[in-house]
PDB file of C-alpha atoms in Angstrom:
ATOM      1  CA  MET P  16    -110.529-157.152  73.088  1.00  0.00           C
ATOM      2  CA  PRO P  17    -112.667-156.523  69.976  1.00  0.00           C
ATOM      3  CA  CYS P  18    -110.802-154.524  67.375  1.00  0.00           C
ATOM      4  CA  ASN P  19    -113.629-151.964  67.177  1.00  0.00           C
ATOM      5  CA  GLN P  20    -113.667-151.191  70.891  1.00  0.00           C
ATOM      6  CA  VAL P  21    -112.751-147.641  71.827  1.00  0.00           C
ATOM      7  CA  ILE P  22    -110.979-147.115  75.151  1.00  0.00           C
ATOM      8  CA  ASP P  23    -110.181-144.010  77.148  1.00  0.00           C
ATOM      9  CA  PRO P  24    -106.406-144.083  77.779  1.00  0.00           C
ATOM     10  CA  THR P  25    -106.688-141.393  80.425  1.00  0.00           C
ATOM     11  CA  GLU P  26    -108.237-143.926  82.821  1.00  0.00           C
ATOM     12  CA  ASP P  27    -105.219-146.245  82.642  1.00  0.00           C
ATOM     13  CA  TYR P  28    -102.793-143.340  82.904  1.00  0.00           C
ATOM     14  CA  VAL P  29    -104.550-141.869  85.932  1.00  0.00           C
ATOM     15  CA  LYS P  30    -104.437-145.262  87.654  1.00  0.00           C
ATOM     16  CA  LEU P  31    -100.719-145.552  86.948  1.00  0.00           C
ATOM     17  CA  MET P  32     -99.942-142.060  88.235  1.00  0.00           C
ATOM     18  CA  SER P  33    -102.034-142.627  91.357  1.00  0.00           C
ATOM     19  CA  SER P  34     -99.908-145.699  92.092  1.00  0.00           C
ATOM     20  CA  LEU P  35     -96.675-143.723  91.694  1.00  0.00           C
ATOM     21  CA  PHE P  36     -97.439-140.535  93.618  1.00  0.00           C
ATOM     22  CA  ASP P  37     -99.093-139.512  96.873  1.00  0.00           C
ATOM     23  CA  PHE P  38    -102.047-137.600  95.467  1.00  0.00           C
ATOM     24  CA  ASP P  39    -103.406-136.802  98.931  1.00  0.00           C
ATOM     25  CA  ALA P  40    -100.177-135.045  99.904  1.00  0.00           C
ATOM     26  CA  ILE P  41     -99.983-133.143  96.617  1.00  0.00           C
ATOM     27  CA  ARG P  42    -103.628-132.122  96.968  1.00  0.00           C
ATOM     28  CA  SER P  43    -102.889-130.701 100.412  1.00  0.00           C
ATOM     29  CA  LEU P  44     -99.976-128.695  98.995  1.00  0.00           C
ATOM     30  CA  LEU P  45    -102.100-127.294  96.173  1.00  0.00           C
ATOM     31  CA  ALA P  46    -104.807-126.284  98.658  1.00  0.00           C
ATOM     32  CA  ARG P  47    -102.437-124.004 100.588  1.00  0.00           C
ATOM     33  CA  PRO P  48    -103.298-120.304 100.299  1.00  0.00           C
ATOM     34  CA  ASP P  49     -99.680-119.480  99.439  1.00  0.00           C
ATOM     35  CA  MET P  50     -99.442-122.152  96.726  1.00  0.00           C
ATOM     36  CA  SER P  51    -100.322-121.617  93.068  1.00  0.00           C
ATOM     37  CA  PHE P  52     -99.836-123.721  89.951  1.00  0.00           C
ATOM     38  CA  VAL P  53    -100.470-123.260  86.252  1.00  0.00           C
ATOM     39  CA  PHE P  54    -100.157-125.785  83.430  1.00  0.00           C
ATOM     40  CA  ASP P  55    -100.070-125.145  79.669  1.00  0.00           C
ATOM     41  CA  ALA P  56    -101.008-128.128  77.476  1.00  0.00           C
ATOM     42  CA  MET P  57    -100.206-126.113  74.319  1.00  0.00           C
ATOM     43  CA  HIS P  58    -103.307-127.543  72.612  1.00  0.00           C
ATOM     44  CA  GLY P  59    -101.717-131.009  72.559  1.00  0.00           C
ATOM     45  CA  VAL P  60    -102.889-134.334  73.914  1.00  0.00           C
ATOM     46  CA  ALA P  61    -101.796-133.459  77.467  1.00  0.00           C
ATOM     47  CA  GLY P  62    -105.025-131.480  77.940  1.00  0.00           C
ATOM     48  CA  PRO P  63    -107.413-134.319  78.862  1.00  0.00           C
ATOM     49  CA  TYR P  64    -104.807-135.928  81.128  1.00  0.00           C
ATOM     50  CA  ALA P  65    -104.140-132.593  82.850  1.00  0.00           C
ATOM     51  CA  ARG P  66    -107.832-132.049  83.515  1.00  0.00           C
ATOM     52  CA  ALA P  67    -108.295-135.588  84.814  1.00  0.00           C
ATOM     53  CA  ILE P  68    -105.345-135.388  87.212  1.00  0.00           C
ATOM     54  CA  PHE P  69    -104.714-131.758  88.091  1.00  0.00           C
ATOM     55  CA  ALA P  70    -108.316-130.534  88.152  1.00  0.00           C
ATOM     56  CA  GLU P  71    -110.543-133.517  88.941  1.00  0.00           C
ATOM     57  CA  ILE P  72    -108.233-135.290  91.396  1.00  0.00           C
ATOM     58  CA  LEU P  73    -105.858-132.643  92.756  1.00  0.00           C
ATOM     59  CA  GLY P  74    -108.300-129.744  92.849  1.00  0.00           C
ATOM     60  CA  VAL P  75    -106.471-127.273  90.608  1.00  0.00           C
ATOM     61  CA  PRO P  76    -108.871-124.580  89.320  1.00  0.00           C
ATOM     62  CA  GLN P  77    -109.870-125.027  85.696  1.00  0.00           C
ATOM     63  CA  ASP P  78    -108.649-121.537  84.837  1.00  0.00           C
ATOM     64  CA  ALA P  79    -105.130-122.589  85.872  1.00  0.00           C
ATOM     65  CA  LEU P  80    -105.094-125.162  83.071  1.00  0.00           C
ATOM     66  CA  LEU P  81    -104.271-123.362  79.843  1.00  0.00           C
ATOM     67  CA  ASN P  82    -104.791-124.473  76.242  1.00  0.00           C
ATOM     68  CA  CYS P  83    -106.162-127.867  77.249  1.00  0.00           C
ATOM     69  CA  GLU P  84    -108.398-128.291  74.201  1.00  0.00           C
ATOM     70  CA  PRO P  85    -106.449-130.553  71.782  1.00  0.00           C
ATOM     71  CA  SER P  86    -106.217-129.160  68.273  1.00  0.00           C
ATOM     72  CA  GLU P  87    -105.018-130.853  65.085  1.00  0.00           C
ATOM     73  CA  ASP P  88    -102.882-127.827  64.257  1.00  0.00           C
ATOM     74  CA  PHE P  89    -102.244-126.900  67.915  1.00  0.00           C
ATOM     75  CA  ASN P  90    -104.444-123.850  67.410  1.00  0.00           C
ATOM     76  CA  GLY P  91    -101.892-122.450  64.973  1.00  0.00           C
ATOM     77  CA  GLY P  92     -99.088-122.559  67.504  1.00  0.00           C
ATOM     78  CA  HIS P  93     -95.928-124.606  67.880  1.00  0.00           C
ATOM     79  CA  PRO P  94     -96.324-127.174  70.690  1.00  0.00           C
ATOM     80  CA  ASP P  95     -92.740-127.045  71.890  1.00  0.00           C
ATOM     81  CA  PRO P  96     -92.409-126.429  75.655  1.00  0.00           C
ATOM     82  CA  ASN P  97     -89.614-123.907  75.738  1.00  0.00           C
ATOM     83  CA  LEU P  98     -89.252-120.194  76.424  1.00  0.00           C
ATOM     84  CA  THR P  99     -89.793-119.321  72.759  1.00  0.00           C
ATOM     85  CA  TYR P 100     -93.002-121.180  71.987  1.00  0.00           C
ATOM     86  CA  ALA P 101     -94.435-121.191  75.521  1.00  0.00           C
ATOM     87  CA  ALA P 102     -93.856-117.444  75.736  1.00  0.00           C
ATOM     88  CA  ALA P 103     -97.288-116.766  77.241  1.00  0.00           C
ATOM     89  CA  LEU P 104     -96.515-119.084  80.140  1.00  0.00           C
ATOM     90  CA  ALA P 105     -93.052-117.557  80.524  1.00  0.00           C
ATOM     91  CA  THR P 106     -94.606-114.098  80.737  1.00  0.00           C
ATOM     92  CA  LEU P 107     -97.179-115.277  83.271  1.00  0.00           C
ATOM     93  CA  MET P 108     -94.341-116.678  85.394  1.00  0.00           C
ATOM     94  CA  GLY P 109     -92.511-113.339  85.334  1.00  0.00           C
ATOM     95  CA  LEU P 110     -89.700-114.403  83.007  1.00  0.00           C
ATOM     96  CA  ASN P 111     -90.311-111.759  80.336  1.00  0.00           C
ATOM     97  CA  GLY P 112     -90.294-108.657  82.498  1.00  0.00           C
ATOM     98  CA  GLN P 113     -92.787-107.327  85.012  1.00  0.00           C
ATOM     99  CA  THR P 114     -96.227-108.894  85.391  1.00  0.00           C
ATOM    100  CA  PRO P 115     -99.251-107.124  86.870  1.00  0.00           C
ATOM    101  CA  ASP P 116     -99.739-109.839  89.487  1.00  0.00           C
ATOM    102  CA  GLU P 117     -97.441-112.031  91.552  1.00  0.00           C
ATOM    103  CA  PRO P 118     -96.507-115.036  89.370  1.00  0.00           C
ATOM    104  CA  PRO P 119     -97.602-118.545  90.400  1.00  0.00           C
ATOM    105  CA  VAL P 120     -95.250-120.646  92.501  1.00  0.00           C
ATOM    106  CA  ILE P 121     -94.769-123.197  89.731  1.00  0.00           C
ATOM    107  CA  GLY P 122     -95.686-123.376  86.073  1.00  0.00           C
ATOM    108  CA  ALA P 123     -95.300-126.212  83.607  1.00  0.00           C
ATOM    109  CA  ALA P 124     -95.947-127.042  79.979  1.00  0.00           C
ATOM    110  CA  ALA P 125     -96.022-130.167  77.839  1.00  0.00           C
ATOM    111  CA  ASP P 126     -95.453-130.628  74.119  1.00  0.00           C
ATOM    112  CA  GLY P 127     -97.885-131.890  71.506  1.00  0.00           C
ATOM    113  CA  ASP P 128     -97.691-135.576  72.414  1.00  0.00           C
ATOM    114  CA  ALA P 129     -97.144-134.869  76.131  1.00  0.00           C
ATOM    115  CA  ASP P 130     -93.796-136.618  76.422  1.00  0.00           C
ATOM    116  CA  ARG P 131     -91.617-133.521  76.963  1.00  0.00           C
ATOM    117  CA  ASN P 132     -91.999-130.862  79.623  1.00  0.00           C
ATOM    118  CA  MET P 133     -90.861-127.467  80.816  1.00  0.00           C
ATOM    119  CA  ILE P 134     -90.723-126.501  84.493  1.00  0.00           C
ATOM    120  CA  VAL P 135     -90.601-122.870  85.593  1.00  0.00           C
ATOM    121  CA  GLY P 136     -90.751-121.272  88.999  1.00  0.00           C
ATOM    122  CA  ARG P 137     -91.669-117.755  90.002  1.00  0.00           C
ATOM    123  CA  ARG P 138     -89.277-115.695  87.854  1.00  0.00           C
ATOM    124  CA  PHE P 139     -87.093-118.783  87.585  1.00  0.00           C
ATOM    125  CA  PHE P 140     -86.450-121.088  84.626  1.00  0.00           C
ATOM    126  CA  VAL P 141     -85.380-124.677  85.296  1.00  0.00           C
ATOM    127  CA  THR P 142     -83.149-126.058  82.552  1.00  0.00           C
ATOM    128  CA  PRO P 143     -83.850-129.619  81.340  1.00  0.00           C
ATOM    129  CA  SER P 144     -80.464-130.717  82.698  1.00  0.00           C
ATOM    130  CA  ASP P 145     -81.166-129.283  86.138  1.00  0.00           C
ATOM    131  CA  SER P 146     -84.693-130.676  86.188  1.00  0.00           C
ATOM    132  CA  VAL P 147     -83.679-134.301  85.793  1.00  0.00           C
ATOM    133  CA  ALA P 148     -80.864-133.832  88.307  1.00  0.00           C
ATOM    134  CA  VAL P 149     -83.195-132.336  90.933  1.00  0.00           C
ATOM    135  CA  ILE P 150     -85.741-135.122  90.414  1.00  0.00           C
ATOM    136  CA  ALA P 151     -83.017-137.748  90.803  1.00  0.00           C
ATOM    137  CA  ALA P 152     -81.728-136.084  93.967  1.00  0.00           C
ATOM    138  CA  HIS P 153     -85.241-136.276  95.445  1.00  0.00           C
ATOM    139  CA  ALA P 154     -85.888-139.942  94.721  1.00  0.00           C
ATOM    140  CA  ASP P 155     -86.799-140.417  98.383  1.00  0.00           C
ATOM    141  CA  ALA P 156     -89.672-137.946  97.906  1.00  0.00           C
ATOM    142  CA  LEU P 157     -91.224-140.134  95.191  1.00  0.00           C
ATOM    143  CA  PRO P 158     -93.226-142.952  96.850  1.00  0.00           C
ATOM    144  CA  TRP P 159     -92.976-145.461  94.029  1.00  0.00           C
ATOM    145  CA  LEU P 160     -89.188-145.262  93.988  1.00  0.00           C
ATOM    146  CA  SER P 161     -89.040-145.756  97.727  1.00  0.00           C
ATOM    147  CA  ARG P 162     -91.286-148.818  97.489  1.00  0.00           C
ATOM    148  CA  ALA P 163     -89.083-150.221  94.735  1.00  0.00           C
ATOM    149  CA  GLY P 164     -86.000-149.962  96.924  1.00  0.00           C
ATOM    150  CA  GLY P 165     -84.738-146.701  95.467  1.00  0.00           C
ATOM    151  CA  LEU P 166     -83.070-145.751  92.220  1.00  0.00           C
ATOM    152  CA  LYS P 167     -80.641-148.253  90.736  1.00  0.00           C
ATOM    153  CA  ALA P 168     -79.206-146.146  87.916  1.00  0.00           C
ATOM    154  CA  LEU P 169     -79.278-142.782  86.171  1.00  0.00           C
ATOM    155  CA  ALA P 170     -78.800-141.959  82.516  1.00  0.00           C
ATOM    156  CA  ARG P 171     -78.575-138.891  80.312  1.00  0.00           C
ATOM    157  CA  SER P 172     -78.020-138.105  76.669  1.00  0.00           C
ATOM    158  CA  MET P 173     -74.571-136.913  75.649  1.00  0.00           C
ATOM    159  CA  PRO P 174     -75.579-133.244  74.988  1.00  0.00           C
ATOM    160  CA  THR P 175     -77.201-132.993  78.438  1.00  0.00           C
ATOM    161  CA  SER P 176     -75.072-131.269  81.062  1.00  0.00           C
ATOM    162  CA  GLY P 177     -73.157-133.065  83.792  1.00  0.00           C
ATOM    163  CA  ALA P 178     -75.592-131.999  86.532  1.00  0.00           C
ATOM    164  CA  LEU P 179     -76.934-135.555  86.734  1.00  0.00           C
ATOM    165  CA  ASP P 180     -73.391-136.924  86.971  1.00  0.00           C
ATOM    166  CA  ARG P 181     -72.853-135.017  90.224  1.00  0.00           C
ATOM    167  CA  VAL P 182     -75.988-136.565  91.727  1.00  0.00           C
ATOM    168  CA  ALA P 183     -74.940-140.052  90.627  1.00  0.00           C
ATOM    169  CA  SER P 184     -71.492-139.580  92.118  1.00  0.00           C
ATOM    170  CA  GLN P 185     -72.721-138.426  95.520  1.00  0.00           C
ATOM    171  CA  LEU P 186     -75.493-141.030  95.713  1.00  0.00           C
ATOM    172  CA  GLY P 187     -73.219-143.845  94.571  1.00  0.00           C
ATOM    173  CA  LEU P 188     -75.331-144.708  91.534  1.00  0.00           C
ATOM    174  CA  PRO P 189     -74.139-145.824  88.101  1.00  0.00           C
ATOM    175  CA  LEU P 190     -74.450-143.087  85.479  1.00  0.00           C
ATOM    176  CA  PHE P 191     -74.789-143.874  81.778  1.00  0.00           C
ATOM    177  CA  GLU P 192     -74.143-141.355  78.999  1.00  0.00           C
ATOM    178  CA  THR P 193     -75.951-142.320  75.802  1.00  0.00           C
ATOM    179  CA  PRO P 194     -76.293-140.964  72.272  1.00  0.00           C
ATOM    180  CA  THR P 195     -79.362-138.806  71.683  1.00  0.00           C
ATOM    181  CA  GLY P 196     -82.453-140.977  71.326  1.00  0.00           C
ATOM    182  CA  TRP P 197     -84.768-142.510  73.907  1.00  0.00           C
ATOM    183  CA  LYS P 198     -84.193-146.026  72.523  1.00  0.00           C
ATOM    184  CA  TYR P 199     -80.798-146.047  74.224  1.00  0.00           C
ATOM    185  CA  PHE P 200     -82.450-145.521  77.588  1.00  0.00           C
ATOM    186  CA  GLY P 201     -84.765-148.408  76.709  1.00  0.00           C
ATOM    187  CA  ASN P 202     -81.728-150.613  76.148  1.00  0.00           C
ATOM    188  CA  LEU P 203     -80.563-149.850  79.676  1.00  0.00           C
ATOM    189  CA  MET P 204     -83.975-150.731  81.054  1.00  0.00           C
ATOM    190  CA  ASP P 205     -83.768-154.074  79.230  1.00  0.00           C
ATOM    191  CA  SER P 206     -80.258-154.843  80.446  1.00  0.00           C
ATOM    192  CA  HIS P 207     -81.390-157.681  82.721  1.00  0.00           C
ATOM    193  CA  LEU P 208     -83.220-159.328  79.824  1.00  0.00           C
ATOM    194  CA  LEU P 209     -79.944-159.507  77.939  1.00  0.00           C
ATOM    195  CA  GLY P 210     -77.941-161.088  80.731  1.00  0.00           C
ATOM    196  CA  GLY P 211     -76.808-157.809  82.268  1.00  0.00           C
ATOM    197  CA  GLN P 212     -77.511-156.045  85.539  1.00  0.00           C
ATOM    198  CA  ASN P 213     -81.044-155.051  86.475  1.00  0.00           C
ATOM    199  CA  LEU P 214     -80.886-151.244  86.269  1.00  0.00           C
ATOM    200  CA  SER P 215     -84.529-150.463  87.006  1.00  0.00           C
ATOM    201  CA  PRO P 216     -85.878-148.318  88.539  1.00  0.00           C
ATOM    202  CA  LEU P 217     -83.884-146.074  86.227  1.00  0.00           C
ATOM    203  CA  LEU P 218     -84.393-142.342  85.853  1.00  0.00           C
ATOM    204  CA  CYS P 219     -83.226-140.561  82.720  1.00  0.00           C
ATOM    205  CA  GLY P 220     -83.350-137.312  80.816  1.00  0.00           C
ATOM    206  CA  GLU P 221     -82.253-135.605  77.657  1.00  0.00           C
ATOM    207  CA  GLU P 222     -81.317-132.133  76.523  1.00  0.00           C
ATOM    208  CA  SER P 223     -84.595-131.425  74.694  1.00  0.00           C
ATOM    209  CA  PHE P 224     -86.848-131.274  77.780  1.00  0.00           C
ATOM    210  CA  GLY P 225     -87.493-135.026  77.881  1.00  0.00           C
ATOM    211  CA  THR P 226     -87.590-136.593  81.346  1.00  0.00           C
ATOM    212  CA  GLY P 227     -88.767-140.061  82.296  1.00  0.00           C
ATOM    213  CA  SER P 228     -88.070-143.361  83.938  1.00  0.00           C
ATOM    214  CA  SER P 229     -88.703-147.068  83.717  1.00  0.00           C
ATOM    215  CA  HIS P 230     -92.310-146.593  84.883  1.00  0.00           C
ATOM    216  CA  VAL P 231     -93.392-146.393  81.226  1.00  0.00           C
ATOM    217  CA  ARG P 232     -90.047-146.782  79.416  1.00  0.00           C
ATOM    218  CA  GLU P 233     -90.579-143.420  77.751  1.00  0.00           C
ATOM    219  CA  LYS P 234     -90.298-139.708  78.478  1.00  0.00           C
ATOM    220  CA  ASP P 235     -93.425-138.513  80.216  1.00  0.00           C
ATOM    221  CA  GLY P 236     -94.299-134.844  80.578  1.00  0.00           C
ATOM    222  CA  ILE P 237     -97.094-135.027  83.133  1.00  0.00           C
ATOM    223  CA  TRP P 238     -95.108-137.522  85.226  1.00  0.00           C
ATOM    224  CA  ALA P 239     -92.277-134.954  85.386  1.00  0.00           C
ATOM    225  CA  VAL P 240     -94.691-132.258  86.563  1.00  0.00           C
ATOM    226  CA  LEU P 241     -96.001-134.600  89.264  1.00  0.00           C
ATOM    227  CA  CYS P 242     -92.407-135.244  90.314  1.00  0.00           C
ATOM    228  CA  TRP P 243     -91.900-131.519  90.822  1.00  0.00           C
ATOM    229  CA  LEU P 244     -95.166-131.168  92.740  1.00  0.00           C
ATOM    230  CA  SER P 245     -94.002-134.050  94.938  1.00  0.00           C
ATOM    231  CA  ILE P 246     -90.669-132.307  95.506  1.00  0.00           C
ATOM    232  CA  LEU P 247     -92.460-129.092  96.498  1.00  0.00           C
ATOM    233  CA  THR P 248     -94.662-131.168  98.817  1.00  0.00           C
ATOM    234  CA  TYR P 249     -91.561-132.699 100.412  1.00  0.00           C
ATOM    235  CA  HIS P 250     -89.904-129.340 101.028  1.00  0.00           C
ATOM    236  CA  ASN P 251     -93.064-127.784 102.429  1.00  0.00           C
ATOM    237  CA  ALA P 252     -94.273-130.544 104.723  1.00  0.00           C
ATOM    238  CA  ASP P 253     -93.780-128.293 107.761  1.00  0.00           C
ATOM    239  CA  THR P 254     -93.428-124.769 106.390  1.00  0.00           C
ATOM    240  CA  PRO P 255     -95.958-122.262 107.756  1.00  0.00           C
ATOM    241  CA  ASN P 256     -98.296-120.354 105.490  1.00  0.00           C
ATOM    242  CA  GLY P 257     -96.484-117.526 103.758  1.00  0.00           C
ATOM    243  CA  GLN P 258     -93.093-119.220 103.925  1.00  0.00           C
ATOM    244  CA  LEU P 259     -93.492-121.752 101.155  1.00  0.00           C
ATOM    245  CA  VAL P 260     -90.245-123.015  99.632  1.00  0.00           C
ATOM    246  CA  GLY P 261     -90.387-122.347  95.913  1.00  0.00           C
ATOM    247  CA  VAL P 262     -88.840-123.833  92.797  1.00  0.00           C
ATOM    248  CA  GLY P 263     -85.903-121.445  92.659  1.00  0.00           C
ATOM    249  CA  GLN P 264     -85.027-122.114  96.286  1.00  0.00           C
ATOM    250  CA  ILE P 265     -85.100-125.857  95.662  1.00  0.00           C
ATOM    251  CA  VAL P 266     -82.720-125.536  92.707  1.00  0.00           C
ATOM    252  CA  LEU P 267     -80.462-123.281  94.780  1.00  0.00           C
ATOM    253  CA  GLN P 268     -80.402-125.824  97.617  1.00  0.00           C
ATOM    254  CA  HIS P 269     -79.685-128.565  95.093  1.00  0.00           C
ATOM    255  CA  TRP P 270     -76.613-126.792  93.742  1.00  0.00           C
ATOM    256  CA  ARG P 271     -75.471-125.889  97.224  1.00  0.00           C
ATOM    257  CA  ARG P 272     -75.370-129.633  97.917  1.00  0.00           C
ATOM    258  CA  PHE P 273     -74.194-130.996  94.573  1.00  0.00           C
ATOM    259  CA  GLY P 274     -72.355-128.109  92.947  1.00  0.00           C
ATOM    260  CA  ARG P 275     -69.829-126.861  95.469  1.00  0.00           C
ATOM    261  CA  ASN P 276     -69.735-123.062  95.038  1.00  0.00           C
ATOM    262  CA  PHE P 277     -71.478-123.051  91.680  1.00  0.00           C
ATOM    263  CA  TYR P 278     -74.812-122.239  93.330  1.00  0.00           C
ATOM    264  CA  THR P 279     -73.844-118.598  93.890  1.00  0.00           C
ATOM    265  CA  CYS P 280     -74.550-117.824  90.239  1.00  0.00           C
ATOM    266  CA  LEU P 281     -78.243-118.516  90.880  1.00  0.00           C
ATOM    267  CA  LEU P 282     -78.638-115.734  93.407  1.00  0.00           C
ATOM    268  CA  TYR P 283     -79.586-113.169  90.801  1.00  0.00           C
ATOM    269  CA  THR P 284     -83.206-114.383  90.736  1.00  0.00           C
ATOM    270  CA  SER P 285     -85.603-113.078  93.328  1.00  0.00           C
ATOM    271  CA  ASP P 286     -87.219-116.480  93.852  1.00  0.00           C
ATOM    272  CA  ALA P 287     -83.902-118.194  94.538  1.00  0.00           C
ATOM    273  CA  ALA P 288     -82.678-115.446  96.809  1.00  0.00           C
ATOM    274  CA  ASP P 289     -85.845-115.306  98.955  1.00  0.00           C
TER     275      ASP P 289
END
């Protein structure tokens, strides 16, 4: 390739994501009258990828894609997808008090370089530790993992909670606890190259909203959002209009299965209790 050739990386990324997920099924979910989705790119590089996938392919309205114009200074904001710096999204989702309208079913945000993510439901915040655990528990809802024979291993950083450990234990998967730093997850993905066991497909996450797998050997914010849309699609394959299973309900069901009686502490949210 000539060194002066300019390429559009969104094309390659869209092709990869379309090979990992069932876009037709997700599109059908997003077209439901009781389904709503909003994404905040926080003026980072996620914007063009979000438009290419969520709007052009999956049919999400353009006005549901917030702050998708990349800015060198992130439009004066801090591109960190958490409840402090993504406060506008948190308010829209009903997490900062009452909102004039019913919040969307699911909201998401990505950081400046689109490798970290935040997932929120209607009046319900999903912690990074819970997010990776729920994704791992729904590996059968992710087509590319099913085609690859299922997950072979899970990994988390040391400061991340033990939610993923419970999934690994019940599913009979090896669980690796690593120091903070994505390079340690990369070492696990390369295990077979060093004479060890082949641990891929491997799914991993860290305490700072990073979630990813061996599909790109890196944390991947938009991939995580597509995982959650796939999980919502899975839970709503047969639900009638007006009875859509939301994010909070999915987390509640997860803890009912993997957390013994711990799930009762989630009942204070309206979304989880519905």
